[in-house]
Tab-separated table of C-alpha atoms in Angstrom:
chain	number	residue	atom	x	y	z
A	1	UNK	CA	67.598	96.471	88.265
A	2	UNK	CA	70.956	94.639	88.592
A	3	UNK	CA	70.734	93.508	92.454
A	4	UNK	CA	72.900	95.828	95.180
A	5	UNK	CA	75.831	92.836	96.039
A	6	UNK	CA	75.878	91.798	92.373
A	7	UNK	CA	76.949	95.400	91.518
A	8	UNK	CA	78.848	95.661	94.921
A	9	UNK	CA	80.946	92.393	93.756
A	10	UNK	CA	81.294	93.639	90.460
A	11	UNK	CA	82.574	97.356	91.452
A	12	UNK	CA	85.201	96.350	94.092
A	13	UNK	CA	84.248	98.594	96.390
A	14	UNK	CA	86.203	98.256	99.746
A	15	UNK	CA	85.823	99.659	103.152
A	16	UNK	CA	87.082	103.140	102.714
A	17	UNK	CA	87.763	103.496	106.330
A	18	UNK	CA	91.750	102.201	106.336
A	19	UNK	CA	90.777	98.349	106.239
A	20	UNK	CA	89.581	97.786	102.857
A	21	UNK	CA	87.782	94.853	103.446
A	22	UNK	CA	85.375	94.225	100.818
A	23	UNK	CA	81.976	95.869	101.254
A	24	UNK	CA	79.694	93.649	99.165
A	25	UNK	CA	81.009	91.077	101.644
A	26	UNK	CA	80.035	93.203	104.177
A	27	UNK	CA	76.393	93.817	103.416
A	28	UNK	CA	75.969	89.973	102.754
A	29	UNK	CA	76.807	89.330	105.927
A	30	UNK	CA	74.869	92.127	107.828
A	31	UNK	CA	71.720	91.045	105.585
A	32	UNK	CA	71.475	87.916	106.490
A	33	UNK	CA	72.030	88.114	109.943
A	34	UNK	CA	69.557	91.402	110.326
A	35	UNK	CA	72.414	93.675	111.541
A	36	UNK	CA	71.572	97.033	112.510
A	37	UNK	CA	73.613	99.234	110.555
A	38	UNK	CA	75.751	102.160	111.783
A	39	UNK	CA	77.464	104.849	109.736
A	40	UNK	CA	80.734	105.651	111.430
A	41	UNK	CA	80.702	109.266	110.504
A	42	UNK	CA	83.063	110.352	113.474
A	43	UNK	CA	86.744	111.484	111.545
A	44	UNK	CA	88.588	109.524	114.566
A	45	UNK	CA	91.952	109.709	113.106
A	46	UNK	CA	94.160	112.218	113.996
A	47	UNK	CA	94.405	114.168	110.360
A	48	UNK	CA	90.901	112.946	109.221
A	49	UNK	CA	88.218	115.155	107.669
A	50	UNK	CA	86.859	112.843	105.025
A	51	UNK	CA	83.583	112.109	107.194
A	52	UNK	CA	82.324	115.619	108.213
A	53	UNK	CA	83.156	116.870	104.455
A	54	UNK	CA	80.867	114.083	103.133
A	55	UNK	CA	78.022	115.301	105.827
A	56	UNK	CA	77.921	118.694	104.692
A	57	UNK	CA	78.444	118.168	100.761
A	58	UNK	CA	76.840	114.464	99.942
A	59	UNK	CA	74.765	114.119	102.911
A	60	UNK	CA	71.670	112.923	100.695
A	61	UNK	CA	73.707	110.325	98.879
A	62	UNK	CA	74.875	109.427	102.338
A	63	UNK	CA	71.720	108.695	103.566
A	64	UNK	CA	70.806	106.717	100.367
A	65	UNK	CA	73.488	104.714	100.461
A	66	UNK	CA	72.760	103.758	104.276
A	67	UNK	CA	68.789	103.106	102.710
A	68	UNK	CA	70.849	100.393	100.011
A	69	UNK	CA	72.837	98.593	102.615
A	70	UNK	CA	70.406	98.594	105.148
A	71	UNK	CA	67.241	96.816	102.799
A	72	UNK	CA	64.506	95.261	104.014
A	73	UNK	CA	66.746	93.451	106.553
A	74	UNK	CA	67.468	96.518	108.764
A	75	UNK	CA	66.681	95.289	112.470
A	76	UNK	CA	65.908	99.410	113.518
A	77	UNK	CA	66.353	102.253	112.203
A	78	UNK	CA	69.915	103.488	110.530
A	79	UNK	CA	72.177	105.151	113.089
A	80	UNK	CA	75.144	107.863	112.508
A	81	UNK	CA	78.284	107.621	115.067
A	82	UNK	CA	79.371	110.698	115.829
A	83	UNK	CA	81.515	112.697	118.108
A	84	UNK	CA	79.406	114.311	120.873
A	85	UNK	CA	79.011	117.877	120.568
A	86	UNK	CA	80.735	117.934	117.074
A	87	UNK	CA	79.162	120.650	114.015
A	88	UNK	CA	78.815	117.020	112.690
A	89	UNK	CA	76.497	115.616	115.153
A	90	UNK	CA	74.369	118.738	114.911
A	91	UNK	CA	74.077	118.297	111.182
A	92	UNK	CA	73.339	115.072	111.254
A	93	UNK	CA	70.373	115.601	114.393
A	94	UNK	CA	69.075	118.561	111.804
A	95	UNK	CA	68.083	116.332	108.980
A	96	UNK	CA	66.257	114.213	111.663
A	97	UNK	CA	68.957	111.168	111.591
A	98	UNK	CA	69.429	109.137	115.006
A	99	UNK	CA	72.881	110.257	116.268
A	100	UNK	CA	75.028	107.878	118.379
A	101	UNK	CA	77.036	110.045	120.243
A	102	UNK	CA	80.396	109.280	121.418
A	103	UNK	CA	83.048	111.243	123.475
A	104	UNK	CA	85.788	113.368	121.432
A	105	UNK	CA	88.458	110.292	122.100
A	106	UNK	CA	90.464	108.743	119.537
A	107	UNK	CA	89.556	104.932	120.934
A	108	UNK	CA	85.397	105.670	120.890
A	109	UNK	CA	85.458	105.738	117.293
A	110	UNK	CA	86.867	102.567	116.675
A	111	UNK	CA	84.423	100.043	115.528
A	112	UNK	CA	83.700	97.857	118.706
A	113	UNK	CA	84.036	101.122	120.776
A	114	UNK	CA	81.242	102.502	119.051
A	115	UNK	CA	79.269	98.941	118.906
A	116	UNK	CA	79.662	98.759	122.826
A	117	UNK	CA	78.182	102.325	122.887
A	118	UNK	CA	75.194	101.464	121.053
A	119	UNK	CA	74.656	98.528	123.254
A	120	UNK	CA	74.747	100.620	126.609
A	121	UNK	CA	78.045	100.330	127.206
A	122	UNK	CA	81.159	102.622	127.195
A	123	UNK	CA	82.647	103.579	123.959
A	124	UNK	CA	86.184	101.203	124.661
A	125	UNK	CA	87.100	98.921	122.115
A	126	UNK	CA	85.712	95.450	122.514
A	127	UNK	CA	87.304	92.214	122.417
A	128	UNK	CA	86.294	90.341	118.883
A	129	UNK	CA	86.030	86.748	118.860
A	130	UNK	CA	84.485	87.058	115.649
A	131	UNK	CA	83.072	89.853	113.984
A	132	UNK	CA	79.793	91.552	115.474
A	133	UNK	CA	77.564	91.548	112.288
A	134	UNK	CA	76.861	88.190	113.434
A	135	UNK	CA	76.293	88.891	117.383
A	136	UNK	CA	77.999	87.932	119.923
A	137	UNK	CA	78.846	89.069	123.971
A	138	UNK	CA	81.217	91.724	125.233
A	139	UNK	CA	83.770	91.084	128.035
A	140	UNK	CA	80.987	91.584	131.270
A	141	UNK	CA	79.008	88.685	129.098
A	142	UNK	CA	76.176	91.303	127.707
A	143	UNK	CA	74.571	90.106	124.695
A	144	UNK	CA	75.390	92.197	121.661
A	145	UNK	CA	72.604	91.821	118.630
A	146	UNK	CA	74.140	91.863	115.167
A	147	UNK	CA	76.010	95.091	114.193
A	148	UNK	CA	77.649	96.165	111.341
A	149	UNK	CA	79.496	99.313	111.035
A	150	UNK	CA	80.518	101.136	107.999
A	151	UNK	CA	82.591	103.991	107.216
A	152	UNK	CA	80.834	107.248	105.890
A	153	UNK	CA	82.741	107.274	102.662
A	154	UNK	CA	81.943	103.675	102.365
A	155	UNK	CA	78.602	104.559	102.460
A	156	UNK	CA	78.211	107.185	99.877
A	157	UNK	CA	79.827	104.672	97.533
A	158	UNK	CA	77.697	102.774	97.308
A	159	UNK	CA	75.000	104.854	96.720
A	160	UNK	CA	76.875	106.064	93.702
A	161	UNK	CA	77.717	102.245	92.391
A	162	UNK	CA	74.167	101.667	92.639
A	163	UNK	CA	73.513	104.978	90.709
A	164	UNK	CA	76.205	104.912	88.291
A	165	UNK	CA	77.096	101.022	87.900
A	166	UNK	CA	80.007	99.042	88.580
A	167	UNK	CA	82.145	100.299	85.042
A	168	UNK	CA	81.964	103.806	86.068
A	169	UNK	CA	83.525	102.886	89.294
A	170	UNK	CA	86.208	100.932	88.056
A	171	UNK	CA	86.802	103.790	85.303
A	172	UNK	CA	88.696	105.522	88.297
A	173	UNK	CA	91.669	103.597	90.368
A	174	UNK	CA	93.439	100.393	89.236
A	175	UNK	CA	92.348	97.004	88.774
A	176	UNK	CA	93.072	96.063	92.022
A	177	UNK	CA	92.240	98.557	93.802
A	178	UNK	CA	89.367	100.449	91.509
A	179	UNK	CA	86.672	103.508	92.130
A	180	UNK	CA	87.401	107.186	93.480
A	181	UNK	CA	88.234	107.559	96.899
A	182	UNK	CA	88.749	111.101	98.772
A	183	UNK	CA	91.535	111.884	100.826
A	184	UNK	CA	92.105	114.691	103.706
A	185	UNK	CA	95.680	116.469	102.459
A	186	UNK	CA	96.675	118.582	105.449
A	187	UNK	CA	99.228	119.964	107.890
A	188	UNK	CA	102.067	122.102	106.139
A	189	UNK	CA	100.617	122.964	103.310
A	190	UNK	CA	99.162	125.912	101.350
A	191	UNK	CA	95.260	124.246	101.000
A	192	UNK	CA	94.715	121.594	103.445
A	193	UNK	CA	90.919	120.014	102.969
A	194	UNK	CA	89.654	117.114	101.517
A	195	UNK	CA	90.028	116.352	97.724
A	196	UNK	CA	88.796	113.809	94.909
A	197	UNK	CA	91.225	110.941	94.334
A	198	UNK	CA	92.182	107.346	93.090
A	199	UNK	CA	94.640	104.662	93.937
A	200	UNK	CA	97.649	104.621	91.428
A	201	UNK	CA	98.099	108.832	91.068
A	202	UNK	CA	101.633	110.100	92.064
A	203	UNK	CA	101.758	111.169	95.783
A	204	UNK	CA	103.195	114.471	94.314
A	205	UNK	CA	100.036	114.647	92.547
A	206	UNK	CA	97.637	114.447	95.866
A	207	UNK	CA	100.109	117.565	97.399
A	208	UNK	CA	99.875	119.472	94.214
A	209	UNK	CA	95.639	119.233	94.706
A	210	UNK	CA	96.339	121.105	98.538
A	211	UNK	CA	98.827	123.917	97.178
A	212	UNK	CA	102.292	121.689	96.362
A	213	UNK	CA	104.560	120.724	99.213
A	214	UNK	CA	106.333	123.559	100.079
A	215	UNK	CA	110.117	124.026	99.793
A	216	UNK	CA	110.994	123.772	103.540
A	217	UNK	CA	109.018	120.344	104.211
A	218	UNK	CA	110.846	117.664	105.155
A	219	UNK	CA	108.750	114.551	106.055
A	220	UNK	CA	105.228	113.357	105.046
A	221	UNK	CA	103.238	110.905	106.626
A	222	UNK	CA	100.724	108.709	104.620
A	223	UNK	CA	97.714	106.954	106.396
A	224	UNK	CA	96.950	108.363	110.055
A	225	UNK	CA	98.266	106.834	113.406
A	226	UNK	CA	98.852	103.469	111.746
A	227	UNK	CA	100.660	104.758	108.701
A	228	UNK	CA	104.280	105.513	107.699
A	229	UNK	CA	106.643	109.119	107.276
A	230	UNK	CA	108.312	109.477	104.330
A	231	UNK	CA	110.852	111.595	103.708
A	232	UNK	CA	109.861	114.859	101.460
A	233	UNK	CA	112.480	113.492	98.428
A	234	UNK	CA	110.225	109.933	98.783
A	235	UNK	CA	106.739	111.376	98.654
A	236	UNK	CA	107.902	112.923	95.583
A	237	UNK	CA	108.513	109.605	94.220
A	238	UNK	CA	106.309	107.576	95.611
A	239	UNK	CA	103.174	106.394	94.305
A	240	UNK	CA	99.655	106.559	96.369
A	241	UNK	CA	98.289	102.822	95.987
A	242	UNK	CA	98.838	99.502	97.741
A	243	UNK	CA	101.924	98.235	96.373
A	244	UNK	CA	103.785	101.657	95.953
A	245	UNK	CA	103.244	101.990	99.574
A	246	UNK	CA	104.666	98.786	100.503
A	247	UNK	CA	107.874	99.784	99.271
A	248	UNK	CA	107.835	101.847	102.250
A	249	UNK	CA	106.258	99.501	105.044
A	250	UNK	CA	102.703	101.180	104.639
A	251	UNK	CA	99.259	100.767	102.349
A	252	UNK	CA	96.670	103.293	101.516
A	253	UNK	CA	95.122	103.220	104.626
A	254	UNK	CA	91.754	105.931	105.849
A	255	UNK	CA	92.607	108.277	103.612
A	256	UNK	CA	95.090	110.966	104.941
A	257	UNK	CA	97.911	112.412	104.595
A	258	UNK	CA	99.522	115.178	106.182
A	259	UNK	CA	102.888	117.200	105.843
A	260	UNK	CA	104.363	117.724	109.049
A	261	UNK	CA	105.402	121.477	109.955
A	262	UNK	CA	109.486	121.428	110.193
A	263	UNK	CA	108.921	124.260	112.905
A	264	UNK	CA	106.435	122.386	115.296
C-alpha cells in the first residue's frame, strides 16, 4: 500500500479548518516528533456546523482517519476537543473516545487554547514561538510535549484519500486547490445546514444547495469572523475559491458562509 504522506503529498489535502496549511506536512511533522494528536471537533466559529455534522454522519471515517495520522508514533491515545456540555461531546464520550472538554467560548477552540487545555492549563490562546507539534513552553514556563491539532474535516479526509487515492481527490476542486470540502450555508436562507462542495463552483451555486438567496437579502458574508461581506449583487458573481475571493479582500477560509437577515 502506497504510504499515508506519499498519498497525502500527492492529494493536496490542506487543513480544512480556515488555514489551509498542508496536511501531509502536518503529519510529517507530528510523526516524527511523537505528537499527541487532537481532533478539533469543537465548530468555534460563529456560523460553523461542519464539525458536529461530520460526528453524527462520518464519525467512523473520523475516527479512522485520526487511527492514519496518528500511526505507530501516537505518544497516547487520540483525543477529540470539544465544547463542554455540547450534543457533540456526548456523542463523541458514547463511542468511548477521550473528550477534551472546553468551555462554550469562541477563544477555547482556537488551537493553542485547546493545546493549553490539554496541558492543565486554561483554554486561552497561547503565545507560539514556533509551532507546538514540536514542544515547547507556555507563557508561566510549563513544558508543553508535542501537540498537533487537526481540524475534524481534516481528519475525515484523510481517511477517504487513504481509501479512495489521491486522483479521486483531485477529481473534485481545482488544481490548486483540489478534493471536496463541506461548507455550513446558513443565516437567511430557506435550508441552512451543511452541504458537499469544491473550490472553483459559483458562490450562487453554494446558496442555491441551502434554498437560493432570497429576494430581500442584501449582504453575504464568506468565511466566519475573519472573512469578508459581500454585497448580495457580488455573491452572485463571485466565485467560491482562493483567487475569486481575493478580488474581494478574503480566501476560502473554515468553511462558512452565511446570509445575513436584512431585519436583524
Amino acid at each position: 500500500m502506497t504510504d499515508l504522506l506519499t498519498m497525502l503529498d500527492e492529494a493536496g489535502l490542506t487543513g480544512r479548518g480556515g488555514a489551509a496549511f498542508s496536511t501531509a506536512t502536518k503529519v510529517r511533522a507530528a510523526r516524527e516528533h511523537r505528537a499527541e494528536l487532537i481532533v478539533n471537533v469543537c465548530d468555534g466559529e460563529v456560523g460553523a456546523a461542519k464539525d458536529g455534522w461530520i460526528v453524527e454522519h462520518h464519525l467512523h471515517e473520523l475516527i479512522e482517519g485520526a487511527g492514519l495520522v496518528a500511526g505507530d508514533g501516537t505518544r497516547r491515545a487520540v483525543r477529540y476537543a470539544a465544547h463542554r456540555g455540547s450534543r457533540t461531546a456526548s456523542l463523541l464520550a458514547a463511542a468511548g473516545l477521550g473528550v477534551l472538554e472546553v468551555p462554550h467560548r469562541y477563544v477555547s477552540s482556537e488551537e493553542t487554547a485547546v493545546i493549553s487545555a490539554a496541558h492543565g492549563g486554561l483554554a486561552r490562546p497561547m503565545t507560539k514561538r514556533a509551532p507546538f507539534v514540536f514542544g515547547g513552553r507556555d507563557s508561566q514556563g510549563r513544558r508543553i510535549a508535542p501537540t498537533v491539532v487537526l481540524n475534524a474535516e481534516t481528519v475525515w479526509r484523510v481517511s477517504q484519500v487513504a481509501r479512495f487515492g489521491p486522483r479521486w481527490f483531485r477529481s473534485f476542486g481545482t488544481e490548486d486547490e483540489p478534493g471536496p470540502r463541506l461548507v455550513a450555508v446558513g443565516g437567511h436562507v430557506p435550508r441552512p445546514g451543511v452541504y458537499e462542495a469544491a473550490a472553483g463552483v459559483a458562490l450562487s451555486d453554494l446558496l442555491s444547495l441551502a434554498g437560493g438567496l432570497p429576494p430581500d437579502a442584501r449582504h453575504v458574508g464568506v468565511g466566519g469572523l475573519g472573512g469578508v461581506v459581500l454585497t448580495a449583487s457580488a455573491a452572485l458573481s463571485t466565485i467560491w475559491d482562493t483567487p475569486g475571493m481575493k478580488r474581494h479582500g478574503g480566501a476560502l477560509g473554515p468553511g462558512i458562509v452565511t446570509v445575513w437577515d436584512p431585519y436583524a
